[in-house]
XYZ file of N, CA, C and O in Angstrom:
856
model
N 39.409 -135.802 -12.544
C 40.709 -135.953 -13.209
C 41.642 -134.808 -12.780
O 41.225 -133.655 -12.722
N 42.920 -135.111 -12.462
C 43.852 -134.067 -12.033
C 44.012 -132.975 -13.082
O 44.012 -133.261 -14.293
N 44.138 -131.698 -12.650
C 44.291 -130.581 -13.597
C 45.476 -130.755 -14.545
O 45.396 -130.394 -15.724
N 46.593 -131.312 -14.035
C 47.770 -131.486 -14.879
C 47.481 -132.465 -16.015
O 47.896 -132.242 -17.164
N 46.752 -133.535 -15.710
C 46.410 -134.517 -16.742
C 45.479 -133.897 -17.780
O 45.617 -134.150 -18.986
N 44.525 -133.083 -17.331
C 43.636 -132.384 -18.259
C 44.414 -131.451 -19.167
O 44.101 -131.311 -20.352
N 45.451 -130.794 -18.587
C 46.286 -129.881 -19.382
C 46.985 -130.638 -20.496
O 47.026 -130.178 -21.657
N 47.552 -131.789 -20.178
C 48.254 -132.583 -21.192
C 47.286 -133.099 -22.263
O 47.644 -133.154 -23.446
N 46.099 -133.492 -21.847
C 45.098 -133.935 -22.825
C 44.740 -132.788 -23.765
O 44.611 -132.973 -24.980
N 44.581 -131.593 -23.197
C 44.258 -130.412 -24.018
C 45.361 -130.140 -25.035
O 45.084 -129.882 -26.218
N 46.630 -130.201 -24.580
C 47.742 -129.945 -25.500
C 47.813 -131.013 -26.594
O 48.130 -130.703 -27.745
N 47.513 -132.253 -26.229
C 47.518 -133.325 -27.231
C 46.428 -133.089 -28.276
O 46.653 -133.290 -29.479
N 45.258 -132.655 -27.831
C 44.174 -132.375 -28.769
C 44.524 -131.197 -29.680
O 44.205 -131.215 -30.876
N 45.187 -130.169 -29.104
C 45.622 -129.028 -29.927
C 46.621 -129.481 -30.978
O 46.545 -129.099 -32.152
N 47.593 -130.324 -30.551
C 48.587 -130.852 -31.489
C 47.922 -131.640 -32.616
O 48.266 -131.475 -33.799
N 46.969 -132.486 -32.241
C 46.254 -133.284 -33.246
C 45.486 -132.389 -34.217
O 45.482 -132.636 -35.428
N 44.854 -131.340 -33.660
C 44.077 -130.427 -34.511
C 44.980 -129.668 -35.480
O 44.631 -129.489 -36.653
N 46.156 -129.252 -35.012
C 47.082 -128.519 -35.889
C 47.545 -129.406 -37.038
O 47.472 -129.018 -38.221
N 48.028 -130.602 -36.698
C 48.535 -131.505 -37.735
C 47.421 -131.910 -38.696
O 47.589 -131.915 -39.923
N 46.247 -132.224 -38.138
C 45.132 -132.621 -38.987
C 44.656 -131.487 -39.880
O 44.364 -131.693 -41.073
N 44.613 -130.255 -39.329
C 44.185 -129.105 -40.126
C 45.153 -128.784 -41.239
O 44.748 -128.521 -42.388
N 46.458 -128.805 -40.930
C 47.465 -128.514 -41.957
C 47.447 -129.586 -43.041
O 47.510 -129.284 -44.245
N 47.344 -130.831 -42.633
C 47.317 -131.928 -43.616
C 46.083 -131.827 -44.527
O 46.165 -132.059 -45.737
N 44.943 -131.476 -43.939
C 43.730 -131.338 -44.753
C 43.875 -130.189 -45.752
O 43.476 -130.308 -46.926
N 44.469 -129.073 -45.291
C 44.686 -127.937 -46.189
C 45.639 -128.310 -47.320
O 45.446 -127.900 -48.481
N 46.668 -129.094 -47.008
C 47.614 -129.525 -48.045
C 46.929 -130.433 -49.064
O 47.197 -130.343 -50.269
N 46.072 -131.315 -48.584
C 45.361 -132.205 -49.496
C 44.491 -131.406 -50.470
O 44.465 -131.683 -51.681
N 43.793 -130.393 -49.940
C 42.969 -129.554 -50.806
C 43.822 -128.786 -51.816
O 43.462 -128.661 -52.998
N 44.983 -128.283 -51.321
C 45.875 -127.528 -52.200
C 46.442 -128.409 -53.302
O 46.477 -128.027 -54.484
N 46.900 -129.602 -52.925
C 47.470 -130.518 -53.925
C 46.409 -130.942 -54.946
O 46.695 -131.082 -56.145
N 45.197 -131.131 -54.440
C 44.119 -131.527 -55.348
C 43.764 -130.386 -56.300
O 43.515 -130.610 -57.491
N 43.745 -129.161 -55.773
C 43.441 -127.997 -56.607
C 44.495 -127.800 -57.688
O 44.190 -127.451 -58.836
N 45.773 -128.035 -57.312
C 46.880 -127.856 -58.258
C 47.087 -129.099 -59.124
O 47.964 -129.102 -59.995
N 46.315 -130.143 -58.831
C 46.386 -131.383 -59.611
C 47.800 -131.974 -59.600
O 48.286 -132.485 -60.619
N 48.449 -131.911 -58.395
C 49.818 -132.406 -58.282
C 49.881 -133.932 -58.345
O 50.922 -134.497 -58.697
N 48.788 -134.607 -57.968
C 48.804 -136.068 -57.995
C 48.999 -136.609 -59.414
O 49.531 -137.708 -59.584
N 48.564 -135.822 -60.400
C 48.719 -136.250 -61.785
C 50.072 -135.852 -62.376
O 50.534 -136.457 -63.343
N 50.687 -134.840 -61.792
C 51.926 -134.302 -62.349
C 53.198 -134.754 -61.640
O 54.289 -134.573 -62.171
N 53.060 -135.336 -60.417
C 54.243 -135.737 -59.656
C 54.168 -137.217 -59.306
O 53.067 -137.751 -59.076
N 55.324 -137.903 -59.272
C 55.351 -139.297 -58.818
C 54.883 -139.380 -57.358
O 54.991 -138.406 -56.596
N 54.412 -140.533 -56.975
C 53.888 -140.719 -55.615
C 54.948 -140.451 -54.555
O 54.668 -139.839 -53.515
N 56.197 -140.920 -54.827
C 57.267 -140.713 -53.852
C 57.577 -139.230 -53.686
O 57.762 -138.734 -52.555
N 57.623 -138.502 -54.765
C 57.902 -137.076 -54.713
C 56.767 -136.327 -54.008
O 56.998 -135.391 -53.236
N 55.546 -136.763 -54.266
C 54.393 -136.130 -53.633
C 54.411 -136.343 -52.121
O 54.072 -135.431 -51.354
N 54.825 -137.541 -51.701
C 54.904 -137.838 -50.264
C 55.953 -136.964 -49.582
O 55.732 -136.444 -48.478
N 57.124 -136.813 -50.235
C 58.188 -135.967 -49.673
C 57.722 -134.521 -49.592
O 57.926 -133.835 -48.581
N 57.074 -134.040 -50.634
C 56.573 -132.676 -50.639
C 55.523 -132.462 -49.548
O 55.517 -131.436 -48.862
N 54.667 -133.460 -49.376
C 53.624 -133.379 -48.342
C 54.258 -133.301 -46.949
O 53.840 -132.498 -46.103
N 55.282 -134.135 -46.726
C 55.937 -134.148 -45.413
C 56.643 -132.818 -45.135
O 56.548 -132.271 -44.028
N 57.361 -132.278 -46.143
C 58.072 -131.009 -45.959
C 57.100 -129.859 -45.704
O 57.334 -129.016 -44.832
N 56.012 -129.833 -46.454
C 55.017 -128.772 -46.262
C 54.339 -128.896 -44.902
O 54.048 -127.888 -44.243
N 54.092 -130.136 -44.485
C 53.464 -130.351 -43.181
C 54.354 -129.828 -42.056
O 53.884 -129.151 -41.132
N 55.656 -130.138 -42.145
C 56.599 -129.656 -41.136
C 56.689 -128.125 -41.159
O 56.656 -127.467 -40.119
N 56.776 -127.566 -42.361
C 56.965 -126.121 -42.503
C 55.762 -125.333 -41.965
O 55.909 -124.372 -41.203
N 54.564 -125.756 -42.353
C 53.381 -124.975 -41.998
C 52.854 -125.264 -40.589
O 52.101 -124.451 -40.034
N 53.235 -126.394 -40.001
C 52.744 -126.719 -38.650
C 53.751 -126.377 -37.560
O 53.393 -126.369 -36.375
N 55.011 -126.095 -37.954
C 56.058 -125.861 -36.954
C 55.738 -124.685 -36.048
O 55.804 -124.775 -34.809
N 55.366 -123.541 -36.627
C 55.097 -122.347 -35.821
C 53.870 -122.513 -34.928
O 53.948 -122.213 -33.726
N 52.722 -122.993 -35.449
C 51.578 -123.208 -34.551
C 51.870 -124.182 -33.415
O 51.430 -123.971 -32.287
N 52.612 -125.260 -33.726
C 52.944 -126.223 -32.680
C 53.821 -125.567 -31.614
O 53.627 -125.778 -30.407
N 54.773 -124.744 -32.051
C 55.650 -124.069 -31.092
C 54.864 -123.099 -30.216
O 55.070 -123.050 -28.990
N 53.961 -122.332 -30.819
C 53.217 -121.304 -30.080
C 52.155 -121.895 -29.159
O 51.968 -121.417 -28.028
N 51.444 -122.925 -29.619
C 50.274 -123.399 -28.895
C 50.476 -124.722 -28.169
O 49.586 -125.151 -27.430
N 51.630 -125.372 -28.378
C 51.880 -126.635 -27.689
C 53.182 -126.581 -26.892
O 53.189 -126.800 -25.674
N 54.292 -126.303 -27.561
C 55.597 -126.363 -26.911
C 55.760 -125.258 -25.870
O 56.203 -125.506 -24.740
N 55.405 -124.011 -26.239
C 55.552 -122.908 -25.281
C 54.731 -123.122 -24.005
O 55.268 -122.972 -22.903
N 53.429 -123.453 -24.110
C 52.674 -123.719 -22.873
C 53.249 -124.857 -22.050
O 53.245 -124.807 -20.818
N 53.765 -125.883 -22.743
C 54.332 -127.022 -22.037
C 55.580 -126.611 -21.257
O 55.732 -126.938 -20.076
N 56.473 -125.847 -21.902
C 57.682 -125.391 -21.222
C 57.346 -124.418 -20.103
O 58.008 -124.399 -19.056
N 56.328 -123.599 -20.305
C 55.915 -122.661 -19.261
C 55.446 -123.398 -18.019
O 55.806 -123.044 -16.887
N 54.639 -124.449 -18.218
C 54.160 -125.245 -17.091
C 55.316 -125.933 -16.376
O 55.361 -125.973 -15.137
N 56.264 -126.472 -17.152
C 57.402 -127.155 -16.555
C 58.272 -126.184 -15.756
O 58.773 -126.512 -14.675
N 58.452 -124.960 -16.284
C 59.252 -123.947 -15.581
C 58.581 -123.553 -14.273
O 59.243 -123.433 -13.231
N 57.260 -123.329 -14.312
C 56.538 -122.963 -13.096
C 56.575 -124.096 -12.076
O 56.743 -123.855 -10.878
N 56.444 -125.337 -12.550
C 56.512 -126.489 -11.650
C 57.888 -126.585 -10.999
O 58.004 -126.850 -9.796
N 58.939 -126.355 -11.779
C 60.298 -126.418 -11.249
C 60.519 -125.339 -10.198
O 61.139 -125.592 -9.160
N 59.991 -124.120 -10.440
C 60.140 -123.045 -9.468
C 59.401 -123.372 -8.173
O 59.919 -123.125 -7.084
N 58.184 -123.924 -8.293
C 57.438 -124.304 -7.086
C 58.164 -125.393 -6.314
O 58.204 -125.372 -5.078
N 58.750 -126.340 -7.032
C 59.483 -127.420 -6.381
C 60.709 -126.883 -5.657
O 60.998 -127.277 -4.517
N 61.444 -125.964 -6.297
C 62.610 -125.355 -5.665
C 62.218 -124.566 -4.421
O 62.911 -124.600 -3.396
N 61.090 -123.851 -4.498
C 60.601 -123.098 -3.340
C 60.251 -124.033 -2.193
O 60.575 -123.767 -1.027
N 59.600 -125.153 -2.520
C 59.219 -126.121 -1.503
C 60.450 -126.725 -0.836
O 60.504 -126.842 0.396
N 61.450 -127.109 -1.622
C 62.667 -127.700 -1.068
C 63.385 -126.695 -0.174
O 63.867 -127.041 0.918
N 63.456 -125.441 -0.602
C 64.093 -124.398 0.207
C 63.368 -124.221 1.533
O 63.985 -124.084 2.588
N 62.027 -124.217 1.482
C 61.237 -124.065 2.700
C 61.462 -125.236 3.654
O 61.605 -125.043 4.873
N 61.500 -126.455 3.113
C 61.725 -127.630 3.960
C 63.110 -127.600 4.591
O 63.274 -127.904 5.779
N 64.124 -127.230 3.798
C 65.490 -127.191 4.311
C 65.665 -126.112 5.379
O 66.538 -126.219 6.247
N 64.845 -125.054 5.292
C 64.978 -123.935 6.231
C 64.084 -124.081 7.455
O 64.130 -123.226 8.350
N 63.268 -125.120 7.498
C 62.340 -125.297 8.610
C 63.095 -125.521 9.916
O 64.151 -126.165 9.945
N 62.549 -124.973 11.004
C 63.197 -125.120 12.308
C 63.070 -126.546 12.832
O 63.977 -127.059 13.495
N 61.950 -127.203 12.539
C 61.748 -128.578 12.990
C 62.425 -129.558 12.027
O 62.620 -129.250 10.849
N 62.757 -130.709 12.546
C 63.357 -131.749 11.712
C 62.278 -132.379 10.833
O 61.169 -132.655 11.304
N 62.608 -132.599 9.588
C 61.686 -133.235 8.652
C 62.379 -134.434 8.032
O 63.487 -134.316 7.512
N 61.722 -135.571 8.114
C 62.265 -136.802 7.554
C 61.172 -137.473 6.728
O 60.041 -137.617 7.185
N 61.503 -137.880 5.509
C 60.569 -138.576 4.636
C 61.125 -139.959 4.330
O 62.314 -140.097 4.015
N 60.274 -140.959 4.448
C 60.683 -142.323 4.118
C 59.746 -142.876 3.046
O 58.620 -142.399 2.877
N 60.216 -143.880 2.324
C 59.347 -144.541 1.355
C 58.396 -145.485 2.084
O 58.418 -145.582 3.326
N 57.567 -146.178 1.333
C 56.568 -147.059 1.943
C 57.202 -148.194 2.737
O 56.593 -148.729 3.664
N 58.448 -148.539 2.394
C 59.158 -149.608 3.115
C 59.826 -149.091 4.374
O 60.379 -149.873 5.157
N 59.830 -147.783 4.588
C 60.398 -147.214 5.797
C 61.832 -146.753 5.676
O 62.439 -146.375 6.678
N 62.403 -146.743 4.477
C 63.778 -146.274 4.298
C 63.791 -144.767 4.018
O 62.948 -144.261 3.274
N 64.739 -144.072 4.609
C 64.795 -142.614 4.524
C 65.133 -142.178 3.101
O 66.094 -142.673 2.499
N 64.346 -141.239 2.582
C 64.589 -140.692 1.238
C 64.920 -139.204 1.282
O 65.435 -138.668 0.305
N 64.598 -138.528 2.399
C 64.885 -137.086 2.496
C 64.961 -136.680 3.964
O 64.168 -137.139 4.801
N 65.921 -135.825 4.281
C 65.990 -135.165 5.585
C 66.400 -133.707 5.346
O 67.113 -133.414 4.389
N 65.951 -132.804 6.204
C 66.333 -131.406 6.040
C 67.540 -131.072 6.914
O 68.087 -131.930 7.625
N 67.954 -129.815 6.880
C 69.160 -129.415 7.588
C 68.989 -129.518 9.101
O 69.927 -129.866 9.823
N 67.785 -129.232 9.602
C 67.552 -129.328 11.043
C 67.741 -130.755 11.541
O 68.179 -130.975 12.679
N 67.411 -131.730 10.708
C 67.641 -133.127 11.069
C 69.126 -133.359 11.321
O 69.517 -133.986 12.313
N 69.954 -132.847 10.414
C 71.408 -133.009 10.574
C 71.905 -132.276 11.813
O 72.768 -132.781 12.543
N 71.371 -131.085 12.071
C 71.809 -130.301 13.222
C 71.481 -130.993 14.538
O 72.283 -130.959 15.485
N 70.329 -131.635 14.622
C 69.883 -132.241 15.875
C 70.432 -133.654 16.055
O 70.903 -134.015 17.140
N 70.392 -134.463 15.010
C 70.798 -135.863 15.154
C 72.295 -136.072 14.940
O 72.857 -137.061 15.419
N 72.935 -135.178 14.193
C 74.342 -135.359 13.880
C 74.581 -136.138 12.606
O 75.721 -136.218 12.125
N 73.527 -136.701 12.023
C 73.659 -137.440 10.769
C 73.448 -136.487 9.595
O 72.441 -135.782 9.539
N 74.370 -136.465 8.657
C 74.184 -135.667 7.456
C 73.159 -136.348 6.551
O 72.834 -137.520 6.742
N 72.677 -135.589 5.577
C 71.710 -136.160 4.642
C 72.307 -137.365 3.911
O 71.630 -138.377 3.699
N 73.573 -137.271 3.538
C 74.232 -138.362 2.821
C 74.301 -139.616 3.683
O 74.152 -140.741 3.183
N 74.509 -139.435 4.993
C 74.598 -140.585 5.898
C 73.220 -141.180 6.190
O 73.095 -142.390 6.396
N 72.187 -140.340 6.209
C 70.860 -140.797 6.622
C 70.066 -141.428 5.489
O 69.367 -142.427 5.698
N 70.169 -140.854 4.277
C 69.355 -141.333 3.163
C 69.720 -142.782 2.823
O 70.901 -143.127 2.676
N 68.699 -143.599 2.725
C 68.894 -145.022 2.469
C 68.876 -145.860 3.732
O 68.715 -147.084 3.661
N 69.043 -145.193 4.889
C 69.012 -145.901 6.163
C 67.576 -146.020 6.665
O 66.661 -145.377 6.168
N 67.388 -146.852 7.686
C 66.097 -146.969 8.344
C 66.107 -146.071 9.582
O 67.152 -145.915 10.220
N 64.985 -145.444 9.930
C 64.955 -144.592 11.129
C 65.386 -145.290 12.406
O 65.604 -144.623 13.431
N 65.535 -146.604 12.360
C 66.007 -147.321 13.551
C 67.389 -146.861 13.999
O 67.777 -147.115 15.146
N 68.139 -146.181 13.126
C 69.458 -145.687 13.525
C 69.352 -144.669 14.653
O 70.346 -144.387 15.342
N 68.146 -144.125 14.875
C 67.940 -143.134 15.929
C 67.395 -143.740 17.213
O 67.286 -143.029 18.224
N 67.052 -145.028 17.193
C 66.434 -145.623 18.378
C 67.391 -145.593 19.565
O 68.569 -145.921 19.443
N 66.816 -145.202 20.707
C 67.625 -145.071 21.922
C 67.637 -146.340 22.758
O 68.513 -146.520 23.606
N 66.643 -147.201 22.584
C 66.527 -148.391 23.408
C 65.664 -148.169 24.635
O 65.410 -149.113 25.394
N 65.182 -146.937 24.840
C 64.354 -146.643 26.010
C 62.891 -147.012 25.774
O 62.102 -147.070 26.709
N 62.513 -147.236 24.501
C 61.158 -147.699 24.195
C 61.211 -149.185 23.831
O 62.097 -149.605 23.088
N 60.255 -149.941 24.317
C 60.250 -151.373 24.032
C 59.537 -151.663 22.708
O 59.007 -150.759 22.047
N 59.513 -152.947 22.332
C 58.896 -153.342 21.065
C 57.406 -153.024 21.035
O 56.842 -152.710 19.973
N 56.739 -153.096 22.182
C 55.316 -152.817 22.251
C 55.023 -151.370 21.874
O 54.007 -151.084 21.229
N 55.926 -150.462 22.247
C 55.760 -149.044 21.910
C 55.744 -148.850 20.402
O 54.866 -148.169 19.851
N 56.710 -149.474 19.705
C 56.790 -149.310 18.249
C 55.672 -150.080 17.540
O 55.211 -149.650 16.475
N 55.221 -151.182 18.119
C 54.093 -151.916 17.533
C 52.836 -151.061 17.555
O 52.068 -151.026 16.582
N 52.633 -150.358 18.670
C 51.484 -149.463 18.774
C 51.595 -148.323 17.776
O 50.600 -147.936 17.136
N 52.809 -147.794 17.605
C 53.032 -146.705 16.655
C 52.660 -147.147 15.238
O 51.912 -146.457 14.536
N 53.144 -148.309 14.819
C 52.876 -148.768 13.458
C 51.417 -149.186 13.280
O 50.860 -149.071 12.196
N 50.811 -149.660 14.345
C 49.384 -149.990 14.270
C 48.567 -148.726 13.997
O 47.646 -148.732 13.166
N 48.890 -147.643 14.703
C 48.190 -146.377 14.478
C 48.438 -145.856 13.061
O 47.530 -145.323 12.413
N 49.666 -145.991 12.595
C 49.991 -145.501 11.254
C 49.233 -146.272 10.176
O 48.761 -145.681 9.194
N 49.120 -147.567 10.343
C 48.463 -148.384 9.317
C 46.941 -148.289 9.391
O 46.264 -148.518 8.381
N 46.395 -147.948 10.561
C 44.940 -147.883 10.704
C 44.400 -146.462 10.542
O 43.378 -146.253 9.876
N 45.062 -145.491 11.156
C 44.578 -144.100 11.099
C 45.422 -143.219 10.188
O 45.009 -142.109 9.844
N 46.619 -143.684 9.827
C 47.481 -142.894 8.950
C 48.298 -141.842 9.662
O 48.966 -141.034 9.003
N 48.300 -141.848 11.000
C 49.103 -140.866 11.716
C 49.429 -141.348 13.123
O 48.748 -142.213 13.676
N 50.499 -140.774 13.675
C 50.882 -141.038 15.064
C 51.641 -139.823 15.569
O 52.438 -139.224 14.839
N 51.368 -139.438 16.798
C 52.139 -138.356 17.392
C 52.302 -138.628 18.889
O 51.439 -139.231 19.533
N 53.424 -138.210 19.398
C 53.725 -138.434 20.804
C 55.152 -138.035 21.106
O 55.832 -137.390 20.292
N 55.608 -138.414 22.288
C 56.972 -138.108 22.708
C 57.748 -139.411 22.919
O 57.175 -140.428 23.312
N 59.035 -139.364 22.633
C 59.893 -140.525 22.824
C 61.336 -140.055 22.976
O 61.638 -138.872 22.785
N 62.192 -141.007 23.300
C 63.630 -140.721 23.390
C 64.336 -141.320 22.190
O 64.080 -142.465 21.817
N 65.203 -140.531 21.573
C 66.021 -141.015 20.464
C 67.485 -140.776 20.767
O 67.843 -140.182 21.791
N 68.343 -141.221 19.862
C 69.786 -141.164 20.086
C 70.474 -140.435 18.939
O 70.220 -140.714 17.770
N 71.338 -139.485 19.285
C 72.115 -138.778 18.269
C 73.242 -139.686 17.761
O 73.498 -140.761 18.306
N 73.910 -139.200 16.729
C 75.014 -139.976 16.149
C 76.125 -140.223 17.160
O 76.756 -141.293 17.162
N 76.365 -139.254 18.059
C 77.436 -139.398 19.049
C 77.023 -140.229 20.256
O 77.805 -140.399 21.202
N 75.783 -140.758 20.245
C 75.331 -141.625 21.328
C 74.520 -140.927 22.402
O 73.954 -141.591 23.277
N 74.447 -139.610 22.355
C 73.687 -138.861 23.358
C 72.190 -139.076 23.145
O 71.695 -139.009 22.026
N 71.470 -139.335 24.234
C 70.027 -139.502 24.168
C 69.346 -138.147 24.331
O 69.826 -137.274 25.043
N 68.220 -137.981 23.659
C 67.484 -136.722 23.754
C 65.995 -136.991 23.593
O 65.600 -137.913 22.875
N 65.151 -136.215 24.255
C 63.706 -136.372 24.097
C 63.221 -135.589 22.880
O 63.759 -134.531 22.555
N 62.195 -136.103 22.229
C 61.662 -135.398 21.073
C 60.152 -135.570 20.983
O 59.597 -136.564 21.462
N 59.506 -134.581 20.397
C 58.086 -134.660 20.058
C 58.010 -135.031 18.586
O 58.571 -134.343 17.737
N 57.316 -136.117 18.281
C 57.302 -136.655 16.923
C 55.877 -136.741 16.391
O 54.950 -137.155 17.102
N 55.705 -136.316 15.142
C 54.418 -136.436 14.438
C 54.684 -137.107 13.098
O 55.460 -136.599 12.295
N 54.053 -138.258 12.867
C 54.249 -139.021 11.622
C 52.916 -139.102 10.882
O 51.869 -139.356 11.489
N 52.957 -138.866 9.582
C 51.768 -138.988 8.741
C 52.070 -139.921 7.572
O 53.152 -139.851 6.986
N 51.090 -140.760 7.242
C 51.189 -141.620 6.062
C 50.504 -140.902 4.903
O 49.329 -140.541 4.997
N 51.237 -140.681 3.827
C 50.690 -140.031 2.639
C 50.263 -141.124 1.671
O 51.078 -141.935 1.243
N 48.973 -141.132 1.347
C 48.412 -142.216 0.551
C 48.048 -141.761 -0.856
O 47.814 -140.579 -1.101
N 47.994 -142.712 -1.762
C 47.563 -142.452 -3.133
C 46.040 -142.438 -3.190
O 45.364 -142.685 -2.186
N 45.491 -142.152 -4.356
C 44.042 -142.127 -4.515
C 43.415 -143.500 -4.290
O 42.243 -143.601 -3.936
N 44.197 -144.549 -4.465
C 43.683 -145.904 -4.252
C 43.795 -146.348 -2.797
O 43.368 -147.444 -2.454
N 44.388 -145.489 -1.940
C 44.525 -145.825 -0.531
C 45.834 -146.483 -0.174
O 46.072 -146.808 0.996
N 46.704 -146.655 -1.144
C 48.006 -147.280 -0.882
C 48.981 -146.236 -0.360
O 49.030 -145.108 -0.865
N 49.767 -146.603 0.654
C 50.733 -145.669 1.224
C 51.871 -145.401 0.250
O 52.531 -146.326 -0.211
N 52.067 -144.115 -0.081
C 53.133 -143.722 -0.996
C 54.427 -143.461 -0.231
O 55.497 -143.903 -0.640
N 54.325 -142.736 0.879
C 55.492 -142.473 1.716
C 55.028 -141.967 3.078
O 53.836 -141.695 3.286
N 55.977 -141.854 4.007
C 55.704 -141.332 5.340
C 56.514 -140.052 5.538
O 57.642 -139.951 5.074
N 55.919 -139.091 6.234
C 56.642 -137.878 6.579
C 56.595 -137.707 8.093
O 55.523 -137.778 8.708
N 57.757 -137.526 8.679
C 57.862 -137.339 10.121
C 58.438 -135.966 10.442
O 59.424 -135.549 9.836
N 57.799 -135.270 11.356
C 58.270 -133.959 11.807
C 58.503 -134.058 13.301
O 57.596 -134.445 14.054
N 59.717 -133.733 13.738
C 59.995 -133.818 15.167
C 60.875 -132.659 15.619
O 61.561 -132.020 14.823
N 60.794 -132.377 16.917
C 61.565 -131.288 17.513
C 62.254 -131.787 18.773
O 61.743 -132.666 19.477
N 63.409 -131.225 19.047
C 64.209 -131.580 20.218
C 63.586 -130.944 21.464
O 63.405 -129.716 21.520
N 63.261 -131.768 22.461
C 62.628 -131.279 23.691
C 63.614 -131.143 24.838
O 63.196 -130.966 25.985
N 64.919 -131.190 24.547
C 65.921 -131.161 25.614
C 65.783 -129.906 26.473
O 65.728 -129.980 27.712
N 65.724 -128.733 25.832
C 65.618 -127.481 26.583
C 64.287 -127.395 27.322
O 64.228 -126.933 28.470
N 63.216 -127.836 26.664
C 61.907 -127.788 27.303
C 61.873 -128.671 28.541
O 61.362 -128.261 29.600
N 62.428 -129.892 28.433
C 62.451 -130.798 29.578
C 63.313 -130.235 30.699
O 62.986 -130.381 31.887
N 64.432 -129.585 30.340
C 65.302 -128.989 31.349
C 64.582 -127.864 32.097
O 64.693 -127.739 33.325
N 63.820 -127.050 31.348
C 63.064 -125.972 31.979
C 61.973 -126.531 32.883
O 61.741 -126.013 33.988
N 61.303 -127.594 32.425
C 60.278 -128.214 33.255
C 60.878 -128.785 34.535
O 60.302 -128.650 35.626
N 62.059 -129.404 34.399
C 62.713 -129.969 35.574
C 63.133 -128.870 36.537
O 63.009 -129.012 37.763
N 63.629 -127.758 35.983
C 64.024 -126.625 36.819
C 62.814 -126.048 37.549
O 62.901 -125.671 38.724
N 61.685 -125.972 36.850
C 60.463 -125.452 37.460
C 59.989 -126.366 38.578
O 59.587 -125.894 39.658
N 60.043 -127.679 38.336
C 59.641 -128.640 39.365
C 60.545 -128.516 40.584
O 60.085 -128.528 41.735
N 61.860 -128.371 40.336
C 62.805 -128.249 41.441
C 62.549 -126.971 42.237
O 62.607 -126.970 43.479
N 62.245 -125.876 41.502
C 61.970 -124.607 42.180
C 60.705 -124.711 43.022
O 60.642 -124.173 44.149
N 59.699 -125.398 42.507
C 58.463 -125.580 43.259
C 58.690 -126.420 44.523
O 58.109 -126.163 45.566
N 59.554 -127.426 44.390
C 59.886 -128.254 45.556
C 60.576 -127.418 46.633
O 60.259 -127.504 47.826
N 61.555 -126.578 46.201
C 62.274 -125.757 47.145
C 61.346 -124.747 47.810
O 61.455 -124.466 49.023
N 60.393 -124.231 47.018
C 59.435 -123.282 47.573
C 58.546 -123.960 48.590
O 58.242 -123.399 49.661
N 58.114 -125.203 48.287
C 57.271 -125.945 49.238
C 58.030 -126.241 50.515
O 57.484 -126.136 51.621
N 59.325 -126.602 50.381
C 60.154 -126.882 51.577
C 60.301 -125.612 52.403
O 60.237 -125.624 53.638
N 60.515 -124.475 51.685
C 60.672 -123.200 52.382
C 59.420 -122.839 53.157
O 59.517 -122.373 54.318
N 58.260 -123.069 52.579
C 57.025 -122.755 53.285
C 56.844 -123.670 54.484
O 56.362 -123.253 55.540
N 57.236 -124.961 54.310
C 57.111 -125.930 55.405
C 57.999 -125.519 56.570
O 57.594 -125.563 57.743
N 59.248 -125.104 56.261
C 60.174 -124.676 57.315
C 59.631 -123.438 58.029
O 59.682 -123.318 59.240
């Protein structure tokens, strides 16, 4: 069982114990004071409810509400840290739902593709397709994703302004405990500079070979 679920179960049991303990103490007190014989039933019920609220309020606040708010605050801080880290990552990060529609992109995605987060979210990653890969390429990609849960390789994509660029792409399918795909996360980097350096190196090697031949 997940730790968070165990925590909530524990808090629920504490809440039940507090209310049950206070109510039992009130019953003993009312019985000792013989209030059932001296007060009408309606008045006794109101008194019981007021005493229950008064005597259980502080324990509930200390042992249930405070721990709950503390956990929520820590969770919110961790979430904010995670979002900041993703937005600051050098590589592009794109998350899609199980249907393949974009739900999150980081700042590097906007810098490389030209699409802002507002423009990209809700769209399908097909907006980046360059047309240099055929249908068989994408069929193989989705086959790997559905069978192994991951795919990585190189391909050509298209920026918002129409410029084509090479990229290294790694896609992972994030699954639930039942094996159902919850969402996909893709991490990719622009290989334009790397390809240019490789081409320059190849050209230099060619010139060197020609020079040796001459």
